[in-house]
Coordinates of C-alpha atoms in Angstrom, one line a residue:
M8 CA 85.9 53.2 122.2
W9 CA 85.7 56.6 120.6
I10 CA 89.2 56.3 118.9
E11 CA 87.8 52.8 117.5
I12 CA 84.9 54.7 115.9
G13 CA 87.2 57.4 114.7
H14 CA 89.7 54.5 113.2
F15 CA 86.9 52.8 111.3
A16 CA 85.4 55.9 110.2
A17 CA 88.9 56.8 108.5
L18 CA 89.2 53.4 106.8
T19 CA 85.8 53.6 105.5
A20 CA 86.5 57.1 104.0
L21 CA 89.7 55.5 102.3
L22 CA 87.1 53.2 100.7
A23 CA 85.0 56.0 99.9
A24 CA 88.2 58.0 98.3
L25 CA 88.9 55.2 96.2
V26 CA 85.3 54.7 95.0
Q27 CA 85.4 58.2 94.2
W28 CA 88.4 57.9 92.2
V29 CA 87.7 54.8 90.2
A30 CA 83.7 55.1 89.5
P31 CA 83.5 58.0 87.6
I32 CA 86.1 57.2 85.4
A33 CA 84.5 53.5 84.9
G34 CA 81.5 55.4 84.5
L35 CA 82.4 57.1 81.6
R36 CA 84.2 54.7 80.0
L37 CA 81.5 52.1 80.4
Q38 CA 78.7 54.7 79.7
R39 CA 77.2 54.3 83.0
P40 CA 76.2 57.9 84.3
A41 CA 75.0 56.2 87.6
W42 CA 78.3 55.1 88.6
I43 CA 79.6 58.9 87.9
R44 CA 77.0 59.6 90.5
V45 CA 78.2 57.1 92.9
G46 CA 81.5 58.8 92.9
R47 CA 80.0 62.4 93.9
Q48 CA 77.8 60.6 96.8
A49 CA 81.4 58.9 97.9
A50 CA 82.7 62.4 98.1
F51 CA 80.0 63.3 100.3
A52 CA 80.3 60.1 102.3
G53 CA 84.0 61.0 102.7
L54 CA 83.5 64.4 104.1
L55 CA 81.1 62.9 106.7
L56 CA 83.4 59.8 107.4
L57 CA 86.3 61.9 108.3
S58 CA 84.3 64.7 110.2
L59 CA 83.5 61.8 112.3
A60 CA 86.9 60.6 112.4
S61 CA 88.2 63.9 113.4
F62 CA 85.6 64.4 116.1
A63 CA 86.5 61.1 117.6
L64 CA 90.3 62.2 118.0
I65 CA 89.2 65.8 119.2
K66 CA 86.6 64.1 121.8
S67 CA 89.9 61.7 123.1
F68 CA 91.7 64.9 123.7
L69 CA 88.6 66.1 125.6
D70 CA 88.4 63.0 127.7
H71 CA 92.0 62.8 128.4
D72 CA 92.1 59.5 126.8
F73 CA 95.8 58.8 127.4
S74 CA 95.4 55.2 126.1
V75 CA 95.7 57.1 122.8
A76 CA 99.2 57.5 122.0
Y77 CA 98.8 60.6 119.9
V78 CA 96.7 62.1 123.0
A79 CA 99.4 60.9 125.6
N80 CA 102.2 62.5 123.5
H81 CA 100.6 66.0 123.0
A82 CA 98.4 66.5 125.9
S83 CA 98.2 66.8 129.6
L84 CA 95.6 66.9 132.5
K85 CA 96.7 70.4 133.1
L86 CA 96.7 71.6 129.6
P87 CA 93.8 74.3 129.2
I88 CA 90.8 73.4 127.3
F89 CA 91.2 75.9 124.9
Y90 CA 94.4 74.2 123.6
L91 CA 93.2 70.6 124.2
A92 CA 90.5 71.3 121.9
T93 CA 92.9 72.2 119.4
A94 CA 95.9 69.7 120.0
M95 CA 94.6 67.8 117.2
W96 CA 96.9 69.5 115.0
G97 CA 99.6 70.1 117.2
G98 CA 101.3 67.0 116.3
H99 CA 102.4 65.2 112.8
E100 CA 99.4 62.7 112.8
G101 CA 96.7 64.9 113.5
S102 CA 97.6 67.5 111.3
L103 CA 97.8 65.0 108.3
L104 CA 94.2 64.0 109.3
L105 CA 93.2 67.9 109.3
W106 CA 94.9 67.9 105.9
A107 CA 92.7 65.1 104.7
W108 CA 89.6 66.6 106.4
F109 CA 90.0 69.9 104.6
L110 CA 90.4 68.0 101.6
S111 CA 87.4 65.9 101.7
L112 CA 85.5 69.5 102.7
F113 CA 86.6 71.2 99.6
I114 CA 85.9 68.0 97.3
A115 CA 82.3 68.0 98.8
I116 CA 81.9 71.6 98.1
A117 CA 83.2 71.4 94.3
A118 CA 80.9 68.2 93.8
W119 CA 78.1 70.1 95.0
R120 CA 78.8 73.5 93.5
H121 CA 80.0 72.3 90.0
W122 CA 78.1 69.1 89.2
Q123 CA 75.5 71.3 87.2
T124 CA 77.8 73.8 85.8
H125 CA 80.5 71.7 84.6
P126 CA 79.2 68.1 83.7
D127 CA 82.0 67.2 81.3
S128 CA 84.9 68.1 83.8
M129 CA 83.4 66.7 87.1
P130 CA 83.9 62.9 86.5
W131 CA 87.8 63.6 85.9
V132 CA 87.8 66.3 88.6
L133 CA 86.1 63.9 91.2
S134 CA 88.5 61.2 90.0
I135 CA 91.7 63.0 90.3
L136 CA 90.4 64.6 93.9
G137 CA 89.7 61.0 94.8
A138 CA 93.3 60.0 94.1
L139 CA 94.9 62.6 96.1
L140 CA 92.6 62.0 99.3
S141 CA 93.5 58.5 98.7
G142 CA 97.3 59.0 98.8
F143 CA 96.7 61.1 101.8
L144 CA 94.7 58.7 103.8
L145 CA 96.9 55.6 103.3
L146 CA 99.6 58.1 104.8
V147 CA 97.3 58.9 107.6
L148 CA 96.1 55.2 108.3
F149 CA 99.2 53.3 107.6
L150 CA 102.3 55.5 108.1
S151 CA 101.0 58.2 110.4
S152 CA 98.2 57.2 112.5
P153 CA 96.7 59.2 115.1
F154 CA 94.5 56.2 116.2
E155 CA 96.7 53.9 117.8
R156 CA 96.1 52.7 121.4
M157 CA 99.4 52.9 124.0
I158 CA 99.0 50.0 126.6
P159 CA 99.6 50.4 129.6
P160 CA 98.1 54.2 129.5
P161 CA 100.5 56.5 131.4
A162 CA 98.4 58.5 134.2
D163 CA 99.2 61.9 132.4
G164 CA 100.4 62.7 129.1
R165 CA 103.4 64.3 128.0
D166 CA 101.8 67.8 127.2
L167 CA 101.6 69.7 124.2
N168 CA 105.1 71.8 123.1
P169 CA 105.0 74.9 125.0
L170 CA 105.6 77.0 121.9
L171 CA 102.1 75.6 120.7
Q172 CA 100.4 76.6 123.8
D173 CA 99.5 80.2 122.2
P174 CA 96.4 81.3 120.2
G175 CA 98.9 81.2 117.5
M176 CA 98.7 77.4 117.2
V177 CA 94.7 77.5 117.0
F178 CA 94.8 79.7 113.8
H179 CA 98.1 79.7 111.9
P180 CA 98.1 75.9 110.9
P181 CA 94.2 75.5 109.8
F182 CA 94.7 78.7 107.5
L183 CA 97.8 77.4 106.1
Y184 CA 96.1 73.9 105.6
M185 CA 93.4 75.6 103.8
G186 CA 95.6 77.5 101.7
Y187 CA 97.5 74.3 100.9
V188 CA 94.6 72.1 100.3
G189 CA 92.7 74.9 98.5
F190 CA 94.7 74.6 95.5
A191 CA 93.9 71.1 95.0
I192 CA 90.6 72.1 93.3
P193 CA 92.2 74.3 90.6
Y194 CA 94.8 71.8 89.9
A195 CA 91.8 68.9 89.8
F196 CA 89.8 71.4 87.1
A197 CA 93.4 72.2 85.1
M198 CA 94.1 68.3 84.8
A199 CA 90.6 67.4 83.9
A200 CA 90.8 70.4 81.3
L201 CA 93.9 68.7 79.8
I202 CA 92.4 65.4 79.8
T203 CA 89.0 66.3 78.1
G204 CA 91.0 68.8 75.8
R205 CA 88.8 71.9 77.3
A206 CA 91.5 73.9 78.1
G207 CA 90.2 77.4 77.3
E208 CA 88.4 79.3 79.8
E209 CA 86.1 77.0 81.3
W210 CA 88.4 75.8 84.1
I211 CA 89.5 79.1 84.9
L212 CA 85.9 80.4 85.5
A213 CA 85.2 77.5 87.5
T214 CA 88.2 77.9 89.6
R215 CA 88.5 81.7 89.8
R216 CA 87.1 82.1 93.2
W217 CA 89.2 78.7 94.5
T218 CA 92.2 80.1 93.3
L219 CA 91.6 83.8 95.0
F220 CA 90.2 81.9 98.3
S221 CA 93.0 79.6 98.8
W222 CA 95.4 82.5 98.0
A223 CA 93.7 84.6 100.8
M224 CA 93.8 81.4 103.2
L225 CA 97.6 80.9 102.3
T226 CA 98.1 84.7 103.0
T227 CA 96.2 84.6 106.2
G228 CA 98.3 81.6 107.5
I229 CA 101.7 82.9 106.7
I230 CA 100.7 86.5 108.3
F231 CA 99.5 84.5 111.4
G232 CA 103.0 82.7 111.6
G233 CA 104.8 85.5 111.2
Y234 CA 102.7 87.5 113.7
W235 CA 103.0 84.2 116.3
A236 CA 106.6 84.1 115.5
Y237 CA 107.1 87.8 116.3
Y238 CA 105.7 87.6 119.7
E239 CA 106.3 84.2 120.8
L240 CA 109.9 83.3 119.9
G241 CA 111.4 86.3 121.8
W242 CA 113.9 87.4 118.8
G243 CA 112.3 90.7 117.6
G244 CA 111.6 89.8 114.4
Y245 CA 108.7 87.9 112.3
W246 CA 110.2 86.0 109.4
A247 CA 113.6 84.3 109.8
W248 CA 113.7 82.7 106.0
D249 CA 113.4 79.4 107.9
P250 CA 113.1 76.5 105.5
V251 CA 109.5 75.7 106.5
E252 CA 108.6 79.6 106.3
N253 CA 110.0 79.5 102.8
A254 CA 107.9 76.1 102.1
S255 CA 104.6 78.1 102.4
F256 CA 106.2 81.4 100.9
M257 CA 106.8 79.4 97.5
P258 CA 103.6 78.4 96.6
W259 CA 102.2 81.8 97.3
L260 CA 104.7 83.5 95.0
T261 CA 103.7 81.0 92.0
A262 CA 99.9 81.4 93.1
T263 CA 100.2 85.4 92.9
A264 CA 102.1 84.9 89.4
Y265 CA 99.0 82.7 88.4
L266 CA 96.2 85.5 89.6
H267 CA 97.8 87.8 87.4
S268 CA 98.5 85.9 84.6
V269 CA 95.0 84.5 84.3
M270 CA 93.7 87.7 83.6
V271 CA 95.5 87.5 80.2
Q272 CA 94.2 84.4 79.1
E273 CA 90.6 85.7 79.9
R274 CA 91.1 89.0 78.1
R275 CA 93.5 87.9 75.2
E276 CA 93.5 84.0 75.0
M277 CA 96.9 83.9 75.8
F278 CA 99.5 82.1 78.5
K279 CA 97.1 79.0 78.4
T280 CA 100.3 76.6 78.8
W281 CA 101.9 79.0 81.5
N282 CA 98.9 79.1 83.4
L283 CA 98.5 75.4 83.4
F284 CA 102.1 75.2 84.6
L285 CA 101.5 77.8 87.3
I286 CA 98.7 76.0 89.1
I287 CA 100.4 72.7 88.9
A288 CA 103.6 74.2 90.2
T289 CA 101.5 75.9 92.8
F290 CA 99.9 72.5 93.9
A291 CA 103.6 70.8 93.7
L292 CA 104.9 73.4 95.8
S293 CA 102.2 73.0 98.4
L294 CA 103.1 69.3 98.5
L295 CA 106.4 70.1 98.8
G296 CA 106.1 72.2 101.9
T297 CA 103.9 69.1 103.3
F298 CA 107.3 66.9 102.6
L299 CA 109.6 69.4 104.0
V300 CA 107.7 69.6 107.3
R301 CA 106.8 66.1 107.6
S302 CA 110.2 64.3 106.6
G303 CA 112.1 65.9 109.1
V304 CA 114.7 66.3 106.4
L305 CA 114.9 70.1 108.0
S306 CA 116.1 71.6 110.9
S307 CA 113.3 74.1 111.9
V308 CA 111.1 74.9 114.6
H309 CA 108.4 73.8 112.7
A310 CA 109.6 70.3 111.4
F311 CA 108.3 68.5 114.4
A312 CA 108.3 65.2 112.8
T313 CA 111.6 62.9 112.0
D314 CA 110.6 59.7 110.2
P315 CA 112.2 59.0 107.0
G316 CA 109.4 56.3 105.8
R317 CA 107.0 59.1 106.1
G318 CA 109.2 61.4 104.1
I319 CA 109.8 58.6 101.4
Y320 CA 106.1 58.2 100.9
I321 CA 105.1 61.9 100.6
L322 CA 108.6 62.0 98.1
V323 CA 107.2 59.3 96.2
F324 CA 103.6 60.4 96.1
M325 CA 105.0 64.0 95.2
A326 CA 106.7 62.7 92.3
V327 CA 103.9 60.8 91.2
V328 CA 101.9 64.1 90.8
L329 CA 104.6 65.9 89.3
V330 CA 104.9 63.0 86.5
F331 CA 101.5 62.8 85.9
S332 CA 101.0 66.4 85.5
F333 CA 103.7 67.7 83.7
G334 CA 103.7 64.5 81.3
L335 CA 100.1 65.3 80.3
L336 CA 100.9 69.1 79.8
V337 CA 103.6 68.1 77.7
Q338 CA 101.7 65.5 75.8
R339 CA 98.8 68.0 75.1
S340 CA 101.1 71.2 74.7
D341 CA 100.3 71.4 70.8
Q342 CA 96.8 71.7 71.6
L343 CA 97.5 74.6 73.6
R344 CA 98.9 76.8 71.4
T345 CA 97.3 79.9 70.4
P346 CA 97.4 82.5 67.3
T347 CA 97.6 85.4 69.6
T348 CA 100.7 87.0 70.2
L349 CA 102.5 89.8 71.8
E350 CA 101.8 92.8 69.9
S351 CA 104.1 95.2 72.0
L352 CA 106.2 95.3 74.7
L353 CA 104.5 98.3 76.2
C354 CA 101.2 96.9 77.0
R355 CA 99.4 95.3 80.0
E356 CA 100.0 91.7 79.1
S357 CA 103.9 92.4 78.6
A358 CA 103.6 94.0 81.9
F359 CA 101.9 90.9 83.4
L360 CA 104.5 88.7 81.5
F361 CA 107.3 90.4 83.6
N362 CA 105.5 90.4 86.9
N363 CA 105.4 86.6 86.3
L364 CA 109.1 86.3 85.5
F365 CA 109.8 88.2 88.9
F366 CA 107.2 86.2 90.8
V367 CA 108.7 83.0 89.3
V368 CA 112.2 83.9 89.9
A369 CA 111.4 85.0 93.4
A370 CA 110.2 81.2 93.7
L371 CA 113.2 79.8 92.3
T372 CA 115.4 81.7 94.6
V373 CA 113.8 80.7 97.5
L374 CA 113.6 77.0 96.4
L375 CA 117.5 77.3 95.8
G376 CA 118.1 78.8 99.1
T377 CA 115.9 76.0 100.8
L378 CA 117.1 73.0 98.9
F379 CA 120.7 73.8 98.5
P380 CA 121.5 72.9 102.4
L381 CA 120.1 69.6 101.5
A382 CA 121.7 68.6 98.6
V383 CA 125.2 69.7 100.0
E384 CA 124.6 67.7 103.1
T385 CA 123.5 64.4 101.0
L386 CA 126.5 64.9 98.4
T387 CA 129.2 65.9 100.8
A388 CA 128.0 65.0 104.3
S389 CA 128.6 68.4 105.6
K390 CA 126.3 71.1 106.7
V391 CA 125.8 74.4 105.3
T392 CA 122.9 77.0 106.1
V393 CA 121.6 79.8 103.7
G394 CA 120.5 82.7 105.8
A395 CA 119.0 86.1 105.8
P396 CA 121.9 87.7 104.1
Y397 CA 121.5 85.5 101.0
Y398 CA 117.8 86.2 100.7
N399 CA 118.1 89.8 101.5
K400 CA 120.5 90.3 98.8
V401 CA 118.8 88.6 96.2
F402 CA 115.2 89.0 96.8
V403 CA 115.1 92.6 97.8
P404 CA 115.6 93.8 94.4
I405 CA 113.3 91.3 93.1
M406 CA 110.6 93.0 95.4
L407 CA 111.5 96.3 94.1
G408 CA 110.9 95.2 90.5
M409 CA 107.6 93.5 91.5
L410 CA 106.6 97.0 93.2
L411 CA 107.5 98.5 89.9
L412 CA 105.3 96.3 87.9
M413 CA 102.5 97.1 90.1
G414 CA 102.3 100.5 89.6
V415 CA 102.8 100.2 85.9
G416 CA 101.0 97.0 84.7
P417 CA 97.4 97.8 85.8
M418 CA 97.5 101.2 84.1
L419 CA 98.4 99.9 80.6
A420 CA 96.0 99.3 77.8
W421 CA 95.7 95.9 76.6
R422 CA 97.2 95.1 73.3
R423 CA 99.7 98.2 72.8
A424 CA 99.7 101.4 74.9
A425 CA 99.7 105.1 73.5
G426 CA 102.2 107.1 73.7
G427 CA 100.8 109.6 75.4
Q428 CA 99.4 107.5 77.9
W429 CA 102.8 107.2 79.8
K430 CA 102.9 110.9 80.3
R431 CA 99.2 111.1 81.2
T432 CA 99.3 108.2 83.7
F433 CA 102.6 108.2 85.1
L434 CA 104.0 111.8 85.3
V435 CA 102.4 113.2 88.4
P436 CA 103.1 109.5 90.3
G437 CA 106.7 109.8 89.3
V438 CA 106.9 113.4 90.6
L439 CA 105.0 112.6 93.8
G440 CA 107.7 109.4 94.3
S441 CA 110.6 111.6 93.8
I442 CA 109.3 114.1 96.2
A443 CA 108.8 111.6 98.7
M444 CA 112.2 110.0 98.1
A445 CA 113.7 113.6 98.8
G446 CA 111.8 114.1 101.9
A447 CA 113.0 110.3 103.2
W448 CA 116.4 111.6 102.4
A449 CA 116.2 114.7 104.2
A450 CA 114.6 112.4 107.1
G451 CA 117.9 110.5 107.5
V452 CA 116.9 107.7 105.0
H453 CA 120.2 106.9 103.4
H454 CA 120.1 103.3 102.6
P455 CA 119.5 102.8 98.7
Y456 CA 116.9 100.1 98.9
G457 CA 114.9 102.4 101.5
L458 CA 114.9 105.3 99.2
L459 CA 114.0 103.3 96.2
A460 CA 111.2 101.6 98.1
V461 CA 109.7 105.2 99.6
L462 CA 109.9 106.3 95.7
L463 CA 108.0 103.2 94.5
I464 CA 105.4 103.1 97.6
F465 CA 104.2 106.7 96.5
F466 CA 104.6 105.8 92.9
V467 CA 102.3 102.9 93.1
G468 CA 100.2 104.5 95.5
A469 CA 99.7 107.5 93.3
T470 CA 99.0 105.4 90.1
H471 CA 96.0 103.9 91.8
V472 CA 94.5 106.7 93.6
L473 CA 94.7 108.7 90.4
E474 CA 93.2 106.1 88.0
V475 CA 90.2 105.3 90.4
W476 CA 89.7 109.4 90.7
R477 CA 90.0 109.8 86.8
G478 CA 87.5 106.8 86.3
A479 CA 85.0 108.0 88.7
M480 CA 85.2 111.6 87.2
V481 CA 84.6 110.2 83.9
R482 CA 81.7 108.2 85.1
S483 CA 80.3 111.1 86.9
R484 CA 80.3 113.1 83.8
Q485 CA 78.7 110.5 81.7
S486 CA 76.1 109.6 84.1
G487 CA 75.3 112.8 85.8
D488 CA 76.0 111.2 89.3
G489 CA 77.9 113.0 92.0
P490 CA 81.4 112.0 92.2
G491 CA 80.7 109.6 95.3
T492 CA 78.0 107.6 93.7
A493 CA 80.0 107.1 90.6
L494 CA 83.0 105.9 92.5
L495 CA 80.7 103.4 94.1
R496 CA 79.3 102.5 91.2
M497 CA 82.3 102.0 89.2
I498 CA 83.7 99.6 92.1
N499 CA 80.5 97.6 92.3
R500 CA 80.6 97.1 88.4
N501 CA 83.9 95.5 88.5
R502 CA 84.9 94.5 92.1
R503 CA 87.6 92.0 90.9
R504 CA 89.6 95.0 89.5
Y505 CA 89.2 97.2 92.2
G506 CA 89.5 94.4 94.9
G507 CA 93.0 94.0 93.3
F508 CA 93.8 97.6 93.8
V509 CA 92.9 97.2 97.5
V510 CA 95.0 94.5 97.7
H511 CA 97.9 96.3 96.2
L512 CA 97.2 99.3 98.6
G513 CA 97.4 96.7 101.4
I514 CA 100.8 95.3 99.9
L515 CA 102.4 98.7 100.1
V516 CA 101.3 99.5 103.7
M517 CA 102.9 96.0 104.2
V518 CA 106.2 96.8 102.5
S519 CA 106.6 100.2 104.6
G520 CA 106.4 97.9 107.7
F521 CA 109.1 95.8 106.1
I522 CA 111.4 98.4 105.2
G523 CA 110.8 100.6 108.2
S524 CA 111.2 97.6 110.7
G525 CA 114.1 95.9 108.6
L526 CA 116.4 98.7 107.8
F527 CA 115.8 100.7 110.9
Q528 CA 115.4 98.5 113.8
E529 CA 117.1 99.4 117.0
E530 CA 118.5 96.5 119.4
R531 CA 120.1 96.5 122.6
D532 CA 121.4 93.7 125.0
L533 CA 122.0 94.7 128.8
V534 CA 122.1 93.2 132.3
A535 CA 120.3 94.8 134.7
K536 CA 118.4 94.8 138.1
P537 CA 115.7 96.1 139.8
G538 CA 116.1 100.0 140.4
D539 CA 118.3 100.3 137.1
R540 CA 117.4 102.7 134.2
F541 CA 118.2 102.5 130.7
R542 CA 117.3 103.9 127.1
I543 CA 116.4 102.6 123.5
G544 CA 115.1 104.9 120.7
G545 CA 113.8 108.2 122.9
W546 CA 112.3 105.5 125.3
E547 CA 113.4 105.8 128.8
L548 CA 112.8 102.4 130.9
S549 CA 113.1 101.5 134.8
F550 CA 113.3 98.2 135.9
E551 CA 111.1 98.1 139.0
S552 CA 110.9 94.6 140.2
I553 CA 111.2 91.0 139.4
Q554 CA 108.9 88.4 140.9
E555 CA 107.2 84.9 140.4
T556 CA 104.1 84.1 138.9
S557 CA 102.3 81.1 137.7
K558 CA 99.2 79.6 135.9
R559 CA 97.8 76.1 135.6
N560 CA 100.5 74.5 134.0
W561 CA 103.4 76.7 134.1
T562 CA 105.7 79.0 136.4
A563 CA 107.6 82.2 135.3
M564 CA 109.7 84.8 136.4
E565 CA 108.1 88.4 135.5
A566 CA 109.8 91.6 135.4
T567 CA 108.0 94.7 135.8
I568 CA 109.5 97.5 133.5
R569 CA 108.2 100.9 133.6
A570 CA 108.6 102.9 130.0
R571 CA 108.1 106.6 129.4
K572 CA 108.4 108.4 126.1
G573 CA 106.9 112.0 125.8
G574 CA 103.6 111.6 127.4
Q575 CA 103.2 108.2 126.9
E576 CA 103.9 105.5 130.2
V577 CA 103.4 102.1 130.1
V578 CA 104.3 99.1 132.4
L579 CA 105.7 95.9 130.7
L580 CA 105.7 92.6 132.1
P581 CA 108.0 89.9 130.1
Q582 CA 108.1 86.3 131.4
K583 CA 110.6 83.6 131.2
R584 CA 108.3 80.4 131.8
I585 CA 108.8 76.9 132.4
Y586 CA 106.0 74.6 131.7
N587 CA 105.5 71.5 134.0
E588 CA 106.1 68.8 131.7
H589 CA 108.9 70.5 129.9
S590 CA 112.4 71.8 131.2
Q591 CA 113.3 74.2 128.1
P592 CA 112.3 77.9 129.1
T593 CA 110.3 79.8 126.9
T594 CA 110.1 83.8 126.3
E595 CA 106.9 85.9 126.8
A596 CA 108.1 89.0 125.1
A597 CA 106.4 92.1 126.2
I598 CA 105.3 94.5 123.4
H599 CA 104.1 98.0 123.7
S600 CA 102.6 98.8 120.1
V601 CA 102.0 102.5 118.8
W602 CA 101.2 103.7 115.3
N603 CA 104.4 104.3 114.1
E604 CA 106.7 101.7 116.4
D605 CA 106.7 98.7 118.6
L606 CA 108.8 98.8 122.1
Y607 CA 109.6 94.9 122.4
V608 CA 111.1 93.7 125.7
V609 CA 112.3 90.3 126.6
L610 CA 113.6 89.3 129.9
G611 CA 116.8 86.8 129.7
D612 CA 118.3 84.6 132.2
A613 CA 119.8 85.5 135.8
V614 CA 123.3 86.9 135.3
G615 CA 125.1 87.3 138.7
E616 CA 122.7 89.9 140.7
G617 CA 120.6 90.9 137.6
F618 CA 119.1 89.6 134.6
G619 CA 119.6 89.6 131.0
I620 CA 117.3 92.0 129.3
R621 CA 117.1 92.4 125.6
L622 CA 115.3 95.6 124.0
Y623 CA 113.8 96.4 120.4
R624 CA 112.7 99.4 118.9
N625 CA 110.9 98.0 115.6
P626 CA 109.6 101.1 113.5
L627 CA 106.3 100.7 111.6
V628 CA 106.4 97.0 112.4
G629 CA 102.7 96.9 113.3
W630 CA 102.0 98.2 109.5
I631 CA 102.5 94.5 108.1
W632 CA 99.6 93.5 110.3
W633 CA 97.3 96.5 109.5
G634 CA 98.2 95.9 105.6
A635 CA 97.2 92.4 105.8
G636 CA 94.1 93.5 107.0
I637 CA 93.8 95.8 104.0
V638 CA 94.8 92.9 101.6
M639 CA 91.9 90.5 103.2
L640 CA 89.4 93.5 102.5
G641 CA 90.4 93.7 98.8
V642 CA 89.9 89.9 98.6
I643 CA 86.7 90.1 100.0
L644 CA 85.9 92.6 97.4
A645 CA 87.1 90.7 94.6
L646 CA 85.6 87.6 95.9
M647 CA 82.3 89.4 95.6
Q648 CA 82.5 89.5 91.7
G649 CA 80.1 87.4 90.0
R650 CA 80.8 85.5 86.6
G651 CA 78.6 88.0 84.8
L652 CA 81.5 90.8 83.9
P653 CA 81.4 90.6 80.4
R654 CA 85.0 89.7 78.7
R655 CA 85.7 92.4 76.4
K656 CA 87.6 90.9 73.2
E657 CA 90.3 93.4 71.9

């Protein structure tokens, strides 16, 4: 019964989305403001109806209603309630419904928040978002429905994919979808700006927080995914340049470029066309990610749907969005020209321009590596793979260039940097970076990328710290406040700028983790039996025992391994699990984390009288997760910036 209610609610939500698409435009054309208001009410109705549809699907999971095909395929009687309640997004159909629900939620918030402040844009914004929601609901209802009945129903379900029976599944997809879907709001405002000819700052101010929020959600989703892969897949890494991982990384790169370049438009009224291009590209890449995951065209641990019909629909949908968006951008390009030009290569806007070029080249690099195997397979019927060596060779130099600009760009003056500024701003950080690089060499770091990364990490960190310290001292002298009070007041006045600084410091911590774990990881494979001892990276490990263990829906072989280093002693319990409804075993790595390294132990298959054991020592890997936390603190600080900070014309 509940599933029929949910199905009816989703169908009605489609009608509401169509009304939201058509009514505001008709109201504008026919001068009927009431019709525009109808479009707004349809947005609220769509949220309520999709909330009911989602609740009905979750209720079906909680009731073990295996007459619903989607529930039967992704749940079982023994599935813990924690995963039962979140299995809605454990498969293709429910994931798309969650996608549509998030879109309806953000549409309703935009309709509520911007109705009074952007009366000229809102009819078009509502219409564009209504069209997008209609497109996704057509997919959900007619090509990928989670509301289908299975007759006769099975006595028990096929269970959730074992890899998804993990807390990572609860958090990773929703954050990723919030990132993807959130970019629809800035995209709709950008399109409305092009249609109405109001492509100045209005749409940027309206979407500043939306863009930052979506970027933060996408960042969090990516980091959750990396951490999940790290402890669940048992290969000692967190990022494999998997095509679907790349699909989430590409919009992150273009969105990061946009967050920087938009400041140039706010300050100097430059880059109008470029900013519109970036936000369109970001949303288009979000759709591309959905296509890659949902079409099944890629081989990936994430691509759990293989339906060409759905893939073709999403491809056509994406093509329509691209043709409409870039066609409109080209048509209005003459109106977007501004008389302002770059006055010098040595200024902040030039640095942001080069910063954008690095990010876009990085996105194109990842796009090429992701789509090249598809093109080869389509044209020649042969399979090729593009793996980590390609990305590491191409992407690492780009990342180092980004780091350099991260340290230089925010410190330069707008329009033209004075000659003395370079020495005053960069001499001390340059010296500190050089000393750090020499220290790293003395400590045994001889890889060129490692040395350059150390140099740049200290250089960028020093530029930011010195900039804040100088600003606080100047403010202290001018106001008579103590340095601490002056610092707090300075940050409070421009939370966006200093939130960005905190984000940069978080990125530096993350880069330290990437370099440490990427260049200095130690790995060892061996076969051992209880009583054996072995070593890795200064750790001495003893294999004490192996035993069976079980929980509600799985059994496992579990090893007891005691590890000692210095004064530390810890017991690790790696497992090899078999879930009741699945024959494929999964690994549960045992990880011991300290501030400077992880000891990572994976239990393999039985080999003769022993068992395969894989050991990793991952230096600084924890810094990636801590850095991500610092990044989020910076985002929160930046999001607290109101719209009241005056824009100073240069």
